[in-house]
Coordinates of C-alpha atoms and ligand atoms in Angstrom, one line a residue:
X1 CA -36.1 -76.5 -19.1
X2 CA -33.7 -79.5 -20.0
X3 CA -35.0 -82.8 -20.3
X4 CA -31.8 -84.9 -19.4
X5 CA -31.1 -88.2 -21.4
X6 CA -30.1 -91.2 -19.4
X7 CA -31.1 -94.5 -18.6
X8 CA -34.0 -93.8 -16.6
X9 CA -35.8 -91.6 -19.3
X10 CA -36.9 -93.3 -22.3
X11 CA -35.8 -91.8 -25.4
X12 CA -39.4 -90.9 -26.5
X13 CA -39.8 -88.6 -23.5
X14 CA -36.5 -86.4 -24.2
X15 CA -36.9 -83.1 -25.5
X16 CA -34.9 -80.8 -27.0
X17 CA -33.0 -78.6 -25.0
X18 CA -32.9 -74.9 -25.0
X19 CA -30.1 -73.3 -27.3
X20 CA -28.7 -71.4 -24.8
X21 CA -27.8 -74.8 -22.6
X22 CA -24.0 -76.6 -23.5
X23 CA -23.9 -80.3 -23.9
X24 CA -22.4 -82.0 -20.8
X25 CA -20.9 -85.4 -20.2
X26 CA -22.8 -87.6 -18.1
X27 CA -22.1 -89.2 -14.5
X28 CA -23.6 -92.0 -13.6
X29 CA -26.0 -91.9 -10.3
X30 CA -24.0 -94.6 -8.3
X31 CA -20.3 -92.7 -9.3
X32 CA -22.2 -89.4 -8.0
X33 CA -23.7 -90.9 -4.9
X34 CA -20.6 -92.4 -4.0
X35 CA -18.7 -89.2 -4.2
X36 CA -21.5 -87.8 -1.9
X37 CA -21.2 -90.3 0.6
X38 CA -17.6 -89.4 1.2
X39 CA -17.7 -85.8 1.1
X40 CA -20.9 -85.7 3.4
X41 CA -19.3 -87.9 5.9
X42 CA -15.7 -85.6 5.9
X43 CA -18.2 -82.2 6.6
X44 CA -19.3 -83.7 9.6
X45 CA -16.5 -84.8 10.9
X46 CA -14.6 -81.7 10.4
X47 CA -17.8 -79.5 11.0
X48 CA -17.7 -80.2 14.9
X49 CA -21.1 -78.7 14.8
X50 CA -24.0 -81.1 14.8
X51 CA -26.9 -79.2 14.8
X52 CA -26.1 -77.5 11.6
X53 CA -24.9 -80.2 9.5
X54 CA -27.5 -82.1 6.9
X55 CA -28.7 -85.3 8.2
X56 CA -28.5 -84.1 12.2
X57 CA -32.2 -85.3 12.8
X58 CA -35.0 -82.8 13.7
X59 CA -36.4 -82.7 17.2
X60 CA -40.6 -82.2 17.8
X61 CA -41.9 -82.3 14.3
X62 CA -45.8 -82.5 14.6
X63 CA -48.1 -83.7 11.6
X64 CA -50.1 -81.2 9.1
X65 CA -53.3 -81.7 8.5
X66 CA -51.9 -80.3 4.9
X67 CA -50.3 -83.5 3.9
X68 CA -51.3 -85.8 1.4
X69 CA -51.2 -89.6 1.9
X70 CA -49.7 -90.8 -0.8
X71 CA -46.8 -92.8 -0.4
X72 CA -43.4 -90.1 0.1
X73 CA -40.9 -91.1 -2.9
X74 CA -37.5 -92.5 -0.8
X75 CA -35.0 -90.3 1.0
X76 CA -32.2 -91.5 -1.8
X77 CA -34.2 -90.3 -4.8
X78 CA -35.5 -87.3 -3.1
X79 CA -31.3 -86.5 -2.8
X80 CA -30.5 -88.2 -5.9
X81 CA -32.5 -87.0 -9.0
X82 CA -32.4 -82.6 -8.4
X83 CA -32.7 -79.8 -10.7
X84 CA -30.1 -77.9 -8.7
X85 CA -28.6 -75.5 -12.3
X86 CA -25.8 -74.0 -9.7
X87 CA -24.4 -77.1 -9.1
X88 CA -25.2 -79.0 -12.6
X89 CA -27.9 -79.2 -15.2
X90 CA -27.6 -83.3 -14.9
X91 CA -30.2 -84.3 -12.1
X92 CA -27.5 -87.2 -10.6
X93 CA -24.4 -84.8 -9.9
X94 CA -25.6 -81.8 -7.3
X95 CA -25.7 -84.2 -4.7
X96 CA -22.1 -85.1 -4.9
X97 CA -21.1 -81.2 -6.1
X98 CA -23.5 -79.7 -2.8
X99 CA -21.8 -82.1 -0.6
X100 CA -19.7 -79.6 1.5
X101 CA -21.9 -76.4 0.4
X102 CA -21.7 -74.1 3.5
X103 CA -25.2 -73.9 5.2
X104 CA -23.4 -71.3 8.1
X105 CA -23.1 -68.2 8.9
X106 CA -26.1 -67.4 6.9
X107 CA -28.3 -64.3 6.6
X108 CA -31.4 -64.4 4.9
X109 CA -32.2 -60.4 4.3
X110 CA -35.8 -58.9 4.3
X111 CA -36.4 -55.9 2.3
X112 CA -38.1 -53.6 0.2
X113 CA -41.6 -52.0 1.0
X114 CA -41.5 -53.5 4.5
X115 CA -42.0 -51.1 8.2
X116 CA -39.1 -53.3 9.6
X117 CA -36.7 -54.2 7.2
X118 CA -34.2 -57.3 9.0
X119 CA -31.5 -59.4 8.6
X120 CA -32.3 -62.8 10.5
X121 CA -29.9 -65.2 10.6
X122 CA -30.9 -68.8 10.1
X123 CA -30.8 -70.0 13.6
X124 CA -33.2 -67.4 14.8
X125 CA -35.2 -68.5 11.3
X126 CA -34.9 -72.2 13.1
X127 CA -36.9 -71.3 15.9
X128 CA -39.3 -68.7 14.2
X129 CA -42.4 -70.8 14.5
X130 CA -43.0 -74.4 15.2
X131 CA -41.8 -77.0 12.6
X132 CA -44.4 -79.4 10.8
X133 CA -44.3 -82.3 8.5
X134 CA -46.1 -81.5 5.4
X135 CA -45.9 -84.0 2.4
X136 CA -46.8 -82.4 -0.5
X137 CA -46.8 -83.4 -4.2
X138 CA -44.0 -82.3 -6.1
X139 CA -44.6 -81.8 -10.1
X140 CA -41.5 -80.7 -11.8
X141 CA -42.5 -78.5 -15.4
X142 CA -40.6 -81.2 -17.2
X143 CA -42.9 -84.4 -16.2
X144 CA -42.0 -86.0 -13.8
X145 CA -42.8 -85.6 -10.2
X146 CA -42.2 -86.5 -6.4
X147 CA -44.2 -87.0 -3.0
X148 CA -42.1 -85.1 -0.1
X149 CA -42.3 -85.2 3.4
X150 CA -40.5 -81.4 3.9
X151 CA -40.2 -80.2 7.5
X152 CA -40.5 -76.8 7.8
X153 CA -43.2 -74.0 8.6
X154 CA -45.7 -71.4 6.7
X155 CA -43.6 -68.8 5.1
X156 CA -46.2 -66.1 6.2
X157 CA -44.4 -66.7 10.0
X158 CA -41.0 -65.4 8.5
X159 CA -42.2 -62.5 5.8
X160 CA -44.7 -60.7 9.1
X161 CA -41.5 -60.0 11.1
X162 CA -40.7 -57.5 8.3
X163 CA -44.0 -56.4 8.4
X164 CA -44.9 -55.3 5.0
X165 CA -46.1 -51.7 3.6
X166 CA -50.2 -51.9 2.2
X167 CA -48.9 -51.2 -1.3
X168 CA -46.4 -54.2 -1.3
X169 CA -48.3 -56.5 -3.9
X170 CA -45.4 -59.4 -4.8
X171 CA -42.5 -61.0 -3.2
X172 CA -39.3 -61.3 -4.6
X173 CA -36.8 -64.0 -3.8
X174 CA -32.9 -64.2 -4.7
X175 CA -31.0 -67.2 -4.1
X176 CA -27.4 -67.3 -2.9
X177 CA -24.6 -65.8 -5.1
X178 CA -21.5 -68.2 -4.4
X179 CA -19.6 -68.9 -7.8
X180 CA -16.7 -70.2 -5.2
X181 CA -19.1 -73.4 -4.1
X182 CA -21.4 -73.3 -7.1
X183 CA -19.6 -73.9 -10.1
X184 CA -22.0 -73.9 -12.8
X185 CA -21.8 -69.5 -11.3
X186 CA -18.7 -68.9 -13.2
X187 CA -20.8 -70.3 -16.3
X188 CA -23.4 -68.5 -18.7
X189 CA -26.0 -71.6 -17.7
X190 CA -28.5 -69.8 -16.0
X191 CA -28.6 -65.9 -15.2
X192 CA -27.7 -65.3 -11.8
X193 CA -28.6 -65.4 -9.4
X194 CA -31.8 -67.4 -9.5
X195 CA -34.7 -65.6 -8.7
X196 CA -38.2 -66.0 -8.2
X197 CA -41.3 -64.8 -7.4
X198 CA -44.5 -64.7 -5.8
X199 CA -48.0 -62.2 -5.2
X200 CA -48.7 -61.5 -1.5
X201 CA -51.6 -63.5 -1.9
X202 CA -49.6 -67.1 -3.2
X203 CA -46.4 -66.0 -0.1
X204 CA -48.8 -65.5 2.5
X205 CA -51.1 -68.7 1.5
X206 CA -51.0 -71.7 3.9
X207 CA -50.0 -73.8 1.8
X208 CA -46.4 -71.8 0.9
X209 CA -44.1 -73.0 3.0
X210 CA -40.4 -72.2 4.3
X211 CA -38.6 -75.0 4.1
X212 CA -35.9 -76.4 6.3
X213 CA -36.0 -80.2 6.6
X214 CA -36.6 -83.4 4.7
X215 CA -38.0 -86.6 6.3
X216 CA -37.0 -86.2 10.2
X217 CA -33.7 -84.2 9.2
X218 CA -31.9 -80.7 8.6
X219 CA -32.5 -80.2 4.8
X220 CA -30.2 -81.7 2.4
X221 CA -27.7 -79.2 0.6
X222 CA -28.7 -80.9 -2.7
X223 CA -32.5 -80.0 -1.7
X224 CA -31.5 -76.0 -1.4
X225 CA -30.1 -75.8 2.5
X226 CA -30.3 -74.0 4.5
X227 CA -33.4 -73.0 3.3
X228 CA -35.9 -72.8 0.0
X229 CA -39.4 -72.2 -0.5
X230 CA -42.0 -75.0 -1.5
X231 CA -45.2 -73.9 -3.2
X232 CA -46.8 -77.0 -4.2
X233 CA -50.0 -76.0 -6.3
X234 CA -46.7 -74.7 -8.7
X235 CA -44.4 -76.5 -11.2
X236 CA -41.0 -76.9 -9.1
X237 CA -38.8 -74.4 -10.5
X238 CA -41.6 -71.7 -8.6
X239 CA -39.8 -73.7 -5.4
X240 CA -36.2 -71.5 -4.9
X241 CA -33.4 -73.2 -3.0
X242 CA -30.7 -71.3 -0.8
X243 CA -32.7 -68.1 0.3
X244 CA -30.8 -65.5 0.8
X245 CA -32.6 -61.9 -0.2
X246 CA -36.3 -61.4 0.4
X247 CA -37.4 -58.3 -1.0
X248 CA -41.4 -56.7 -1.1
X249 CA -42.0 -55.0 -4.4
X250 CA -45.2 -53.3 -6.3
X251 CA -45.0 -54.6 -9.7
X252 CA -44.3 -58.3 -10.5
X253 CA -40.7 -59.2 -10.3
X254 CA -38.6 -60.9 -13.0
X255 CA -38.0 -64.3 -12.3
X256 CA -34.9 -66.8 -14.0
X257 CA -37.2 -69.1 -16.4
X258 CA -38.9 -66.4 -17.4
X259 CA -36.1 -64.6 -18.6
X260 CA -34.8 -67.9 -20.3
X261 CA -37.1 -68.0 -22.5
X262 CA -40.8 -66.1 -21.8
X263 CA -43.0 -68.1 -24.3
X264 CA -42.2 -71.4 -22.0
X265 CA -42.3 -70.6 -18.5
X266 CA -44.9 -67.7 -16.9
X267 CA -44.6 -65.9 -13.9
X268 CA -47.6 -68.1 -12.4
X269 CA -46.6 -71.4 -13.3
X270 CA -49.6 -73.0 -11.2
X271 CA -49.5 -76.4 -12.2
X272 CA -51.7 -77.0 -15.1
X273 CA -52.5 -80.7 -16.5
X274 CA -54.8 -78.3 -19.7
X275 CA -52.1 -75.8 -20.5
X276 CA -48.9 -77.5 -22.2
X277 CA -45.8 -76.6 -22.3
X278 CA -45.2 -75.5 -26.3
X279 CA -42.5 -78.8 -26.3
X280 CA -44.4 -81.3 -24.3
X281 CA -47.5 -81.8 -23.1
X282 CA -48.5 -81.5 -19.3
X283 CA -51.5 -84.0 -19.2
X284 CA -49.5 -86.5 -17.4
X285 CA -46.5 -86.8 -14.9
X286 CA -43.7 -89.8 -14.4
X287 CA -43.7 -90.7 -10.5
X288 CA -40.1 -91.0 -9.2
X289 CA -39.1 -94.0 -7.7
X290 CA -42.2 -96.5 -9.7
X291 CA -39.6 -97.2 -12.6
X292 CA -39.9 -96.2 -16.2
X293 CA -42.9 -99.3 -17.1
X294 CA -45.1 -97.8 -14.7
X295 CA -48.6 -96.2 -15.6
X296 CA -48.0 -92.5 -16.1
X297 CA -50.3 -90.6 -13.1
X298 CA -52.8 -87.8 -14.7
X299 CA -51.5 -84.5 -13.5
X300 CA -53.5 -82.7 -11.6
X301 CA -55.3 -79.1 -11.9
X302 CA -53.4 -77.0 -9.2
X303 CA -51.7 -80.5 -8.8
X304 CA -54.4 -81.3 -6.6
X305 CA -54.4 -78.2 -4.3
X306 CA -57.6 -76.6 -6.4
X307 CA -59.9 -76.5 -3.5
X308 CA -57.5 -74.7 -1.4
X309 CA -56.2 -72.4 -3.9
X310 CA -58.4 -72.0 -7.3
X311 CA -60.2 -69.1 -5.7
X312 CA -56.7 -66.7 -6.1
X313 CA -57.1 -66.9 -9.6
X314 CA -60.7 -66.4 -10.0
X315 CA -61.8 -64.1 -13.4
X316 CA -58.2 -65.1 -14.1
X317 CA -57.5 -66.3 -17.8
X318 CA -55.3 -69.3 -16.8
X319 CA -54.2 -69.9 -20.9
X320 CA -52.7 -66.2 -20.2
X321 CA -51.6 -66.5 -16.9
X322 CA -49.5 -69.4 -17.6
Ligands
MTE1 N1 -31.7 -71.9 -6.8 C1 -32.3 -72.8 -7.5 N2 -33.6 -73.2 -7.1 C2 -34.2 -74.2 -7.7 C3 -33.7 -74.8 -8.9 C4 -32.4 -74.4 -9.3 O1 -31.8 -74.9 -10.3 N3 -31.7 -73.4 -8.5 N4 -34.4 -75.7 -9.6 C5 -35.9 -75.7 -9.5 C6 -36.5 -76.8 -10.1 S1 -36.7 -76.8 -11.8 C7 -37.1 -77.8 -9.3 S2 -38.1 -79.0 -10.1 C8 -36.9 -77.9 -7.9 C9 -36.2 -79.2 -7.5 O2 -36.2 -79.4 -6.1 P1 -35.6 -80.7 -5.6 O3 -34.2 -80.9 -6.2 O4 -35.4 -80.5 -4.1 O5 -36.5 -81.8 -5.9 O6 -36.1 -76.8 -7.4 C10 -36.3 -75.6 -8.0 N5 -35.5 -74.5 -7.3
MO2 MO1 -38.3 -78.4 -12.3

């Protein structure tokens, strides 16, 4: 994964990036916010549709006792600093280029070795189950990390409605295929559409979340509206934005950094402060928002979630099962 030099990154911290990745020119954060600002603020006003549009606020959030209490990094990092590839491999530019990303009609279609296979559009999705607050740690593979107050509900409550076959053993997930809106699509950047994956066990864990908010609002595009997964015992890229194909499967599913390049990113991915990546190591993680002098944080084993989830891996050899 690309390690992005700019100001905020000292130079001892960039890595190499992947051959397969084309140099890009650089925007700076305030031209890209700017550019935001405007387009976000002509969507609305066009829109005519409040409830659908990002920043409508979110009514009857309760608290999870799944949160963590460290302090959530701001709103405008949180929107300003994304790995978002269909938009742009430079963390400072999806906000601007997501700004008028369509969010509606959308389908989110459940498939595979289901008893009821469905097509549920996002409204219904809205309203499928009661919407909590959960702020959760967020450790991106390349180093740095996040604390996010997401609003949304346990993904279980969606993937039951199809209700899955006995012999379904992983989940596959497919994000949107829009080279009109995304245009990094049209490019060889990635191979598209992402995908990712998860085993029954990891989609239907608590902690695995649908998400469709941020702070006490309707998910940012930038942040993968109208809807993206966050599984937060996982390195980010685990965390797919834009939903738009569910699919149960028997055997494990190919997922997009895999295919990039195996040797660097597994299909498990579970967050991992022992196991480095074969660039960098993963001991420690670069907290958004504290500035670039601050004290590096120890990452953490399952990034903290161990006691919740170490027991699906049990007799699993995590060097392996990276
Ligand atoms: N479709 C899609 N999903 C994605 C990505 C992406 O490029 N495309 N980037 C991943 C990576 S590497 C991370 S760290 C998180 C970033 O989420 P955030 O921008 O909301 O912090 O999204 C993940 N999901
Ligand atoms: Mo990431």
């Amino acid at each position: 994964m690309l390690i992005k030099k700019s100001n905020d990154i000292p130079s001892s911290e960039i890595t190499p990036k992947p051959a397969f990745l084309n140099r890009r020119k650089f925007i700076t954060g305030a031209a890209a916010t700017g550019a935001a600002i405007a387009a976000g603020l002509y969507l609305r006003g066009m829109d005519g549709n409040e409830a659908e549009a990002a920043g409508t606020k979110l009514a009857g959030i309760a608290k999870s006792p799944f949160s963590v209490t460290e302090q959530p990094t701001s709103f405008k990092d949180i929107t300003n600093y994304n790995n978002y590839y269909e938009f742009s491999t430079d963390k400072y530019e999806p906000n601007g280029l997501a700004a008028n990303f369509r969010t509606r009609p959308w389908t989110v279609s459940i498939e595979g070795l289901v008893r009821k296979p469905k097509k549920i559009d996002i409204d219904t999705i809205m309203k499928l189950a009661p919407l909590e607050e959960r702020i959760y740690r967020h450790r991106c593979v390349e180093g740095w990390s996040m604390v996010i107050p997401w609003v949304g509900y346990p993904l279980s409550n969606l993937l039951k409605q199809a209700e899955p076959l006995g012999h379904a053993k992983f989940v596959a997930f497919e994000t949107i295929f829009a080279p009109d809106q995304m245009p990094n699509q049209k490019r060889d950047v990635l191979q598209w559409p992402y995908i990712e994956g998860l085993r029954m066990d990891e989609a239907m864990h608590p902690l695995t979340i649908l998400v469709l908010g941020l702070y006490d609002e309707v998910l940012p595009n930038v942040d993968g509206a109208p809807l993206r997964l966050a599984v937060p015992w996982k390195y980010g890229f685990k965390s797919i934005k834009a939903i738009v194909k569910i699919k149960f499967v028997e055997n494990m599913p190919p997922t997009t950094w895999n295919i990039m390049a195996a040797d660097e990113y597994g299909f498990y991915s579970n967050v991992n402060p022992t196991v480095d990546h074969p660039r960098w190591s993963q001991a420690t993680e670069r907290r958004i928002g504290e500035g670039i002098f601050a004290h590096k944080h120890p990452t953490l084993m399952f990034n903290g979630y161990g006691d919740q989830v170490a027991s699906l891996y049990s007799g699993m050899d995590l060097r392996k099962n990276f």
